[in-house]
Amino acid sequence: NAGVTQTPKFRILKIGQSMTLQCTQDMNHNYMYWYRQDPGMGLKLIYYSVGAGITDKGEVPNGYNVSRSTTEDFPLRLELAAPSQTSVYFCASSKTRRSFMDEQYFGPGTRLTVT
Amino acid sequence: DAKTTQPTSMDCAEGRAANLPCNHSTISGNEYVYWYRQIHSQGPQYIIHGLKNNETNEMASLIITEDRKSSTLILPHATLRDTAVYYCIVGKTSYDKVIFGPGTSLSVIP
């Protein structure tokens, strides 16, 4: 199993540009998550999904959109990129949901710079 | 929200046990305690979790006090590869502003 994969690893965007961060998991997990991590800080939840076709907002959803058309894929869309979106983005998935933080598996991250 | 408090940083000699404390005095009865770690520039890694009883797996042990107001993560024989930021998280049964705070930066020293 590859686990959780994310592409691209690095990206530089100009202000106002748009892009999609890709996330794929091959563990047949129903639950998937997008986090952002600013330098020296902990993680903040952007969006999450409890299954194909179902998504919901986390703590910091503004400026982002997600979709979940398949169990495997959970892309994150940035529209009209702003410097405040410069961050490292992590995708994660989990199989069980005894609790929200139950055994999440994280991808390697995408480092995004908006200038 | 149940919040957690962890020391900002700790050092541990290689080969010794690393004991990382976490206070969660407002924890609710149905909230699990989770530990994750993040090695520099990598995605976070799940370590262990528990509700009431002490837990052990191949990576670590988790000791939860009887009143559940605090816990300790134990890495029994720390290696240089255990140098990372360790996060103690009190898990909600559903999403409610999950707190993934600054954690404890553990440095394992040769």
PDB file of C-alpha atoms in Angstrom, chain A residues 16-112:
ATOM      1  CA  GLY A  16      -5.185  35.413  -7.670  1.00  0.00           C
ATOM      2  CA  GLN A  17      -4.246  32.117  -9.303  1.00  0.00           C
ATOM      3  CA  SER A  18      -6.116  28.902  -8.602  1.00  0.00           C
ATOM      4  CA  MET A  19      -4.955  25.349  -8.142  1.00  0.00           C
ATOM      5  CA  THR A  20      -6.005  21.922  -6.954  1.00  0.00           C
ATOM      6  CA  LEU A  21      -4.078  19.897  -4.397  1.00  0.00           C
ATOM      7  CA  GLN A  22      -4.511  16.210  -5.032  1.00  0.00           C
ATOM      8  CA  CYS A  23      -4.910  13.568  -2.327  1.00  0.00           C
ATOM      9  CA  THR A  24      -5.383   9.847  -2.848  1.00  0.00           C
ATOM     10  CA  GLN A  25      -5.496   6.967  -0.382  1.00  0.00           C
ATOM     11  CA  ASP A  26      -5.453   3.260  -1.184  1.00  0.00           C
ATOM     12  CA  MET A  27      -6.534   1.938   2.220  1.00  0.00           C
ATOM     13  CA  ASN A  28     -10.268   2.046   1.491  1.00  0.00           C
ATOM     14  CA  HIS A  29     -10.778   4.551   4.298  1.00  0.00           C
ATOM     15  CA  ASN A  30     -14.121   6.301   4.432  1.00  0.00           C
ATOM     16  CA  TYR A  31     -12.861   9.329   6.355  1.00  0.00           C
ATOM     17  CA  MET A  32     -10.555  11.919   4.852  1.00  0.00           C
ATOM     18  CA  TYR A  33      -9.265  15.286   6.038  1.00  0.00           C
ATOM     19  CA  TRP A  34      -7.386  18.364   4.888  1.00  0.00           C
ATOM     20  CA  TYR A  35      -5.208  20.318   7.311  1.00  0.00           C
ATOM     21  CA  ARG A  36      -2.923  23.298   6.971  1.00  0.00           C
ATOM     22  CA  GLN A  37       0.129  23.975   9.084  1.00  0.00           C
ATOM     23  CA  ASP A  38       1.655  27.417   9.278  1.00  0.00           C
ATOM     24  CA  PRO A  39       5.331  27.773  10.264  1.00  0.00           C
ATOM     25  CA  GLY A  40       5.945  26.858  13.901  1.00  0.00           C
ATOM     26  CA  MET A  41       2.276  26.149  14.522  1.00  0.00           C
ATOM     27  CA  GLY A  42       0.051  23.137  15.001  1.00  0.00           C
ATOM     28  CA  LEU A  43      -2.434  21.885  12.439  1.00  0.00           C
ATOM     29  CA  LYS A  44      -5.789  23.414  11.613  1.00  0.00           C
ATOM     30  CA  LEU A  45      -8.582  21.466   9.951  1.00  0.00           C
ATOM     31  CA  ILE A  46      -9.842  22.908   6.663  1.00  0.00           C
ATOM     32  CA  TYR A  47     -12.391  20.364   5.458  1.00  0.00           C
ATOM     33  CA  TYR A  48     -13.223  16.754   6.100  1.00  0.00           C
ATOM     34  CA  SER A  49     -15.303  14.002   4.530  1.00  0.00           C
ATOM     35  CA  VAL A  50     -17.043  11.026   6.099  1.00  0.00           C
ATOM     36  CA  GLY A  51     -17.587   9.243   2.801  1.00  0.00           C
ATOM     37  CA  ALA A  52     -17.984   9.686  -0.925  1.00  0.00           C
ATOM     38  CA  GLY A  53     -20.316  12.570  -1.679  1.00  0.00           C
ATOM     39  CA  ILE A  54     -20.233  13.969   1.871  1.00  0.00           C
ATOM     40  CA  THR A  55     -18.022  16.858   2.955  1.00  0.00           C
ATOM     41  CA  ASP A  56     -18.087  19.335   5.822  1.00  0.00           C
ATOM     42  CA  LYS A  57     -16.227  22.415   6.993  1.00  0.00           C
ATOM     43  CA  GLY A  58     -13.510  22.439   9.574  1.00  0.00           C
ATOM     44  CA  GLU A  59     -12.014  25.357  11.457  1.00  0.00           C
ATOM     45  CA  VAL A  60     -10.582  27.349   8.515  1.00  0.00           C
ATOM     46  CA  PRO A  61     -12.587  26.604   5.320  1.00  0.00           C
ATOM     47  CA  ASN A  62     -12.654  30.104   3.801  1.00  0.00           C
ATOM     48  CA  GLY A  63     -10.869  30.294   0.463  1.00  0.00           C
ATOM     49  CA  TYR A  64     -11.002  26.551  -0.131  1.00  0.00           C
ATOM     50  CA  ASN A  65     -13.345  24.016  -1.671  1.00  0.00           C
ATOM     51  CA  VAL A  66     -13.375  20.238  -1.683  1.00  0.00           C
ATOM     52  CA  SER A  67     -15.143  17.391  -3.417  1.00  0.00           C
ATOM     53  CA  ARG A  68     -15.324  13.661  -2.742  1.00  0.00           C
ATOM     54  CA  SER A  69     -16.581  11.796  -5.787  1.00  0.00           C
ATOM     55  CA  THR A  70     -14.769   8.552  -4.919  1.00  0.00           C
ATOM     56  CA  THR A  71     -13.604   6.860  -1.741  1.00  0.00           C
ATOM     57  CA  GLU A  72      -9.975   7.191  -2.827  1.00  0.00           C
ATOM     58  CA  ASP A  73      -9.715  10.847  -3.828  1.00  0.00           C
ATOM     59  CA  PHE A  74     -10.233  14.056  -1.873  1.00  0.00           C
ATOM     60  CA  PRO A  75      -8.923  17.080  -3.832  1.00  0.00           C
ATOM     61  CA  LEU A  76      -8.614  20.519  -2.253  1.00  0.00           C
ATOM     62  CA  ARG A  77      -9.264  23.519  -4.486  1.00  0.00           C
ATOM     63  CA  LEU A  78      -7.810  26.965  -3.863  1.00  0.00           C
ATOM     64  CA  GLU A  79      -9.608  29.751  -5.680  1.00  0.00           C
ATOM     65  CA  LEU A  80      -8.028  33.209  -5.955  1.00  0.00           C
ATOM     66  CA  ALA A  81      -4.907  32.387  -3.984  1.00  0.00           C
ATOM     67  CA  ALA A  82      -3.837  34.879  -1.299  1.00  0.00           C
ATOM     68  CA  PRO A  83      -0.540  35.239   0.617  1.00  0.00           C
ATOM     69  CA  SER A  84      -2.373  34.105   3.777  1.00  0.00           C
ATOM     70  CA  GLN A  85      -2.719  30.694   2.159  1.00  0.00           C
ATOM     71  CA  THR A  86       1.033  30.160   2.175  1.00  0.00           C
ATOM     72  CA  SER A  87       1.334  27.028   4.271  1.00  0.00           C
ATOM     73  CA  VAL A  88       2.009  23.307   4.289  1.00  0.00           C
ATOM     74  CA  TYR A  89      -1.085  21.282   3.467  1.00  0.00           C
ATOM     75  CA  PHE A  90      -1.590  17.776   4.789  1.00  0.00           C
ATOM     76  CA  CYS A  91      -4.177  15.264   3.709  1.00  0.00           C
ATOM     77  CA  ALA A  92      -5.134  12.414   6.042  1.00  0.00           C
ATOM     78  CA  SER A  93      -7.476   9.450   6.155  1.00  0.00           C
ATOM     79  CA  SER A  94      -8.841   7.111   8.790  1.00  0.00           C
ATOM     80  CA  LYS A  95     -10.760   3.859   8.851  1.00  0.00           C
ATOM     81  CA  THR A  96     -12.553   4.045  12.168  1.00  0.00           C
ATOM     82  CA  ARG A  97     -14.467   6.793  13.916  1.00  0.00           C
ATOM     83  CA  ARG A  98     -14.704   5.891  17.567  1.00  0.00           C
ATOM     84  CA  SER A  99     -13.472   9.432  17.948  1.00  0.00           C
ATOM     85  CA  PHE A 100     -12.666  12.200  15.500  1.00  0.00           C
ATOM     86  CA  MET A 101      -8.895  11.820  15.886  1.00  0.00           C
ATOM     87  CA  ASP A 102      -8.991   8.041  15.586  1.00  0.00           C
ATOM     88  CA  GLU A 103      -5.789   6.751  13.955  1.00  0.00           C
ATOM     89  CA  GLN A 104      -5.436   9.190  11.099  1.00  0.00           C
ATOM     90  CA  TYR A 105      -2.812   8.426   8.464  1.00  0.00           C
ATOM     91  CA  PHE A 106      -1.185  11.497   6.972  1.00  0.00           C
ATOM     92  CA  GLY A 107       0.340  12.179   3.581  1.00  0.00           C
ATOM     93  CA  PRO A 108       3.761  13.806   3.094  1.00  0.00           C
ATOM     94  CA  GLY A 109       2.348  17.283   2.583  1.00  0.00           C
ATOM     95  CA  THR A 110       2.299  19.988  -0.102  1.00  0.00           C
ATOM     96  CA  ARG A 111       4.321  23.146   0.487  1.00  0.00           C
ATOM     97  CA  LEU A 112       2.503  26.084  -1.080  1.00  0.00           C
TER      98      LEU A 112
END
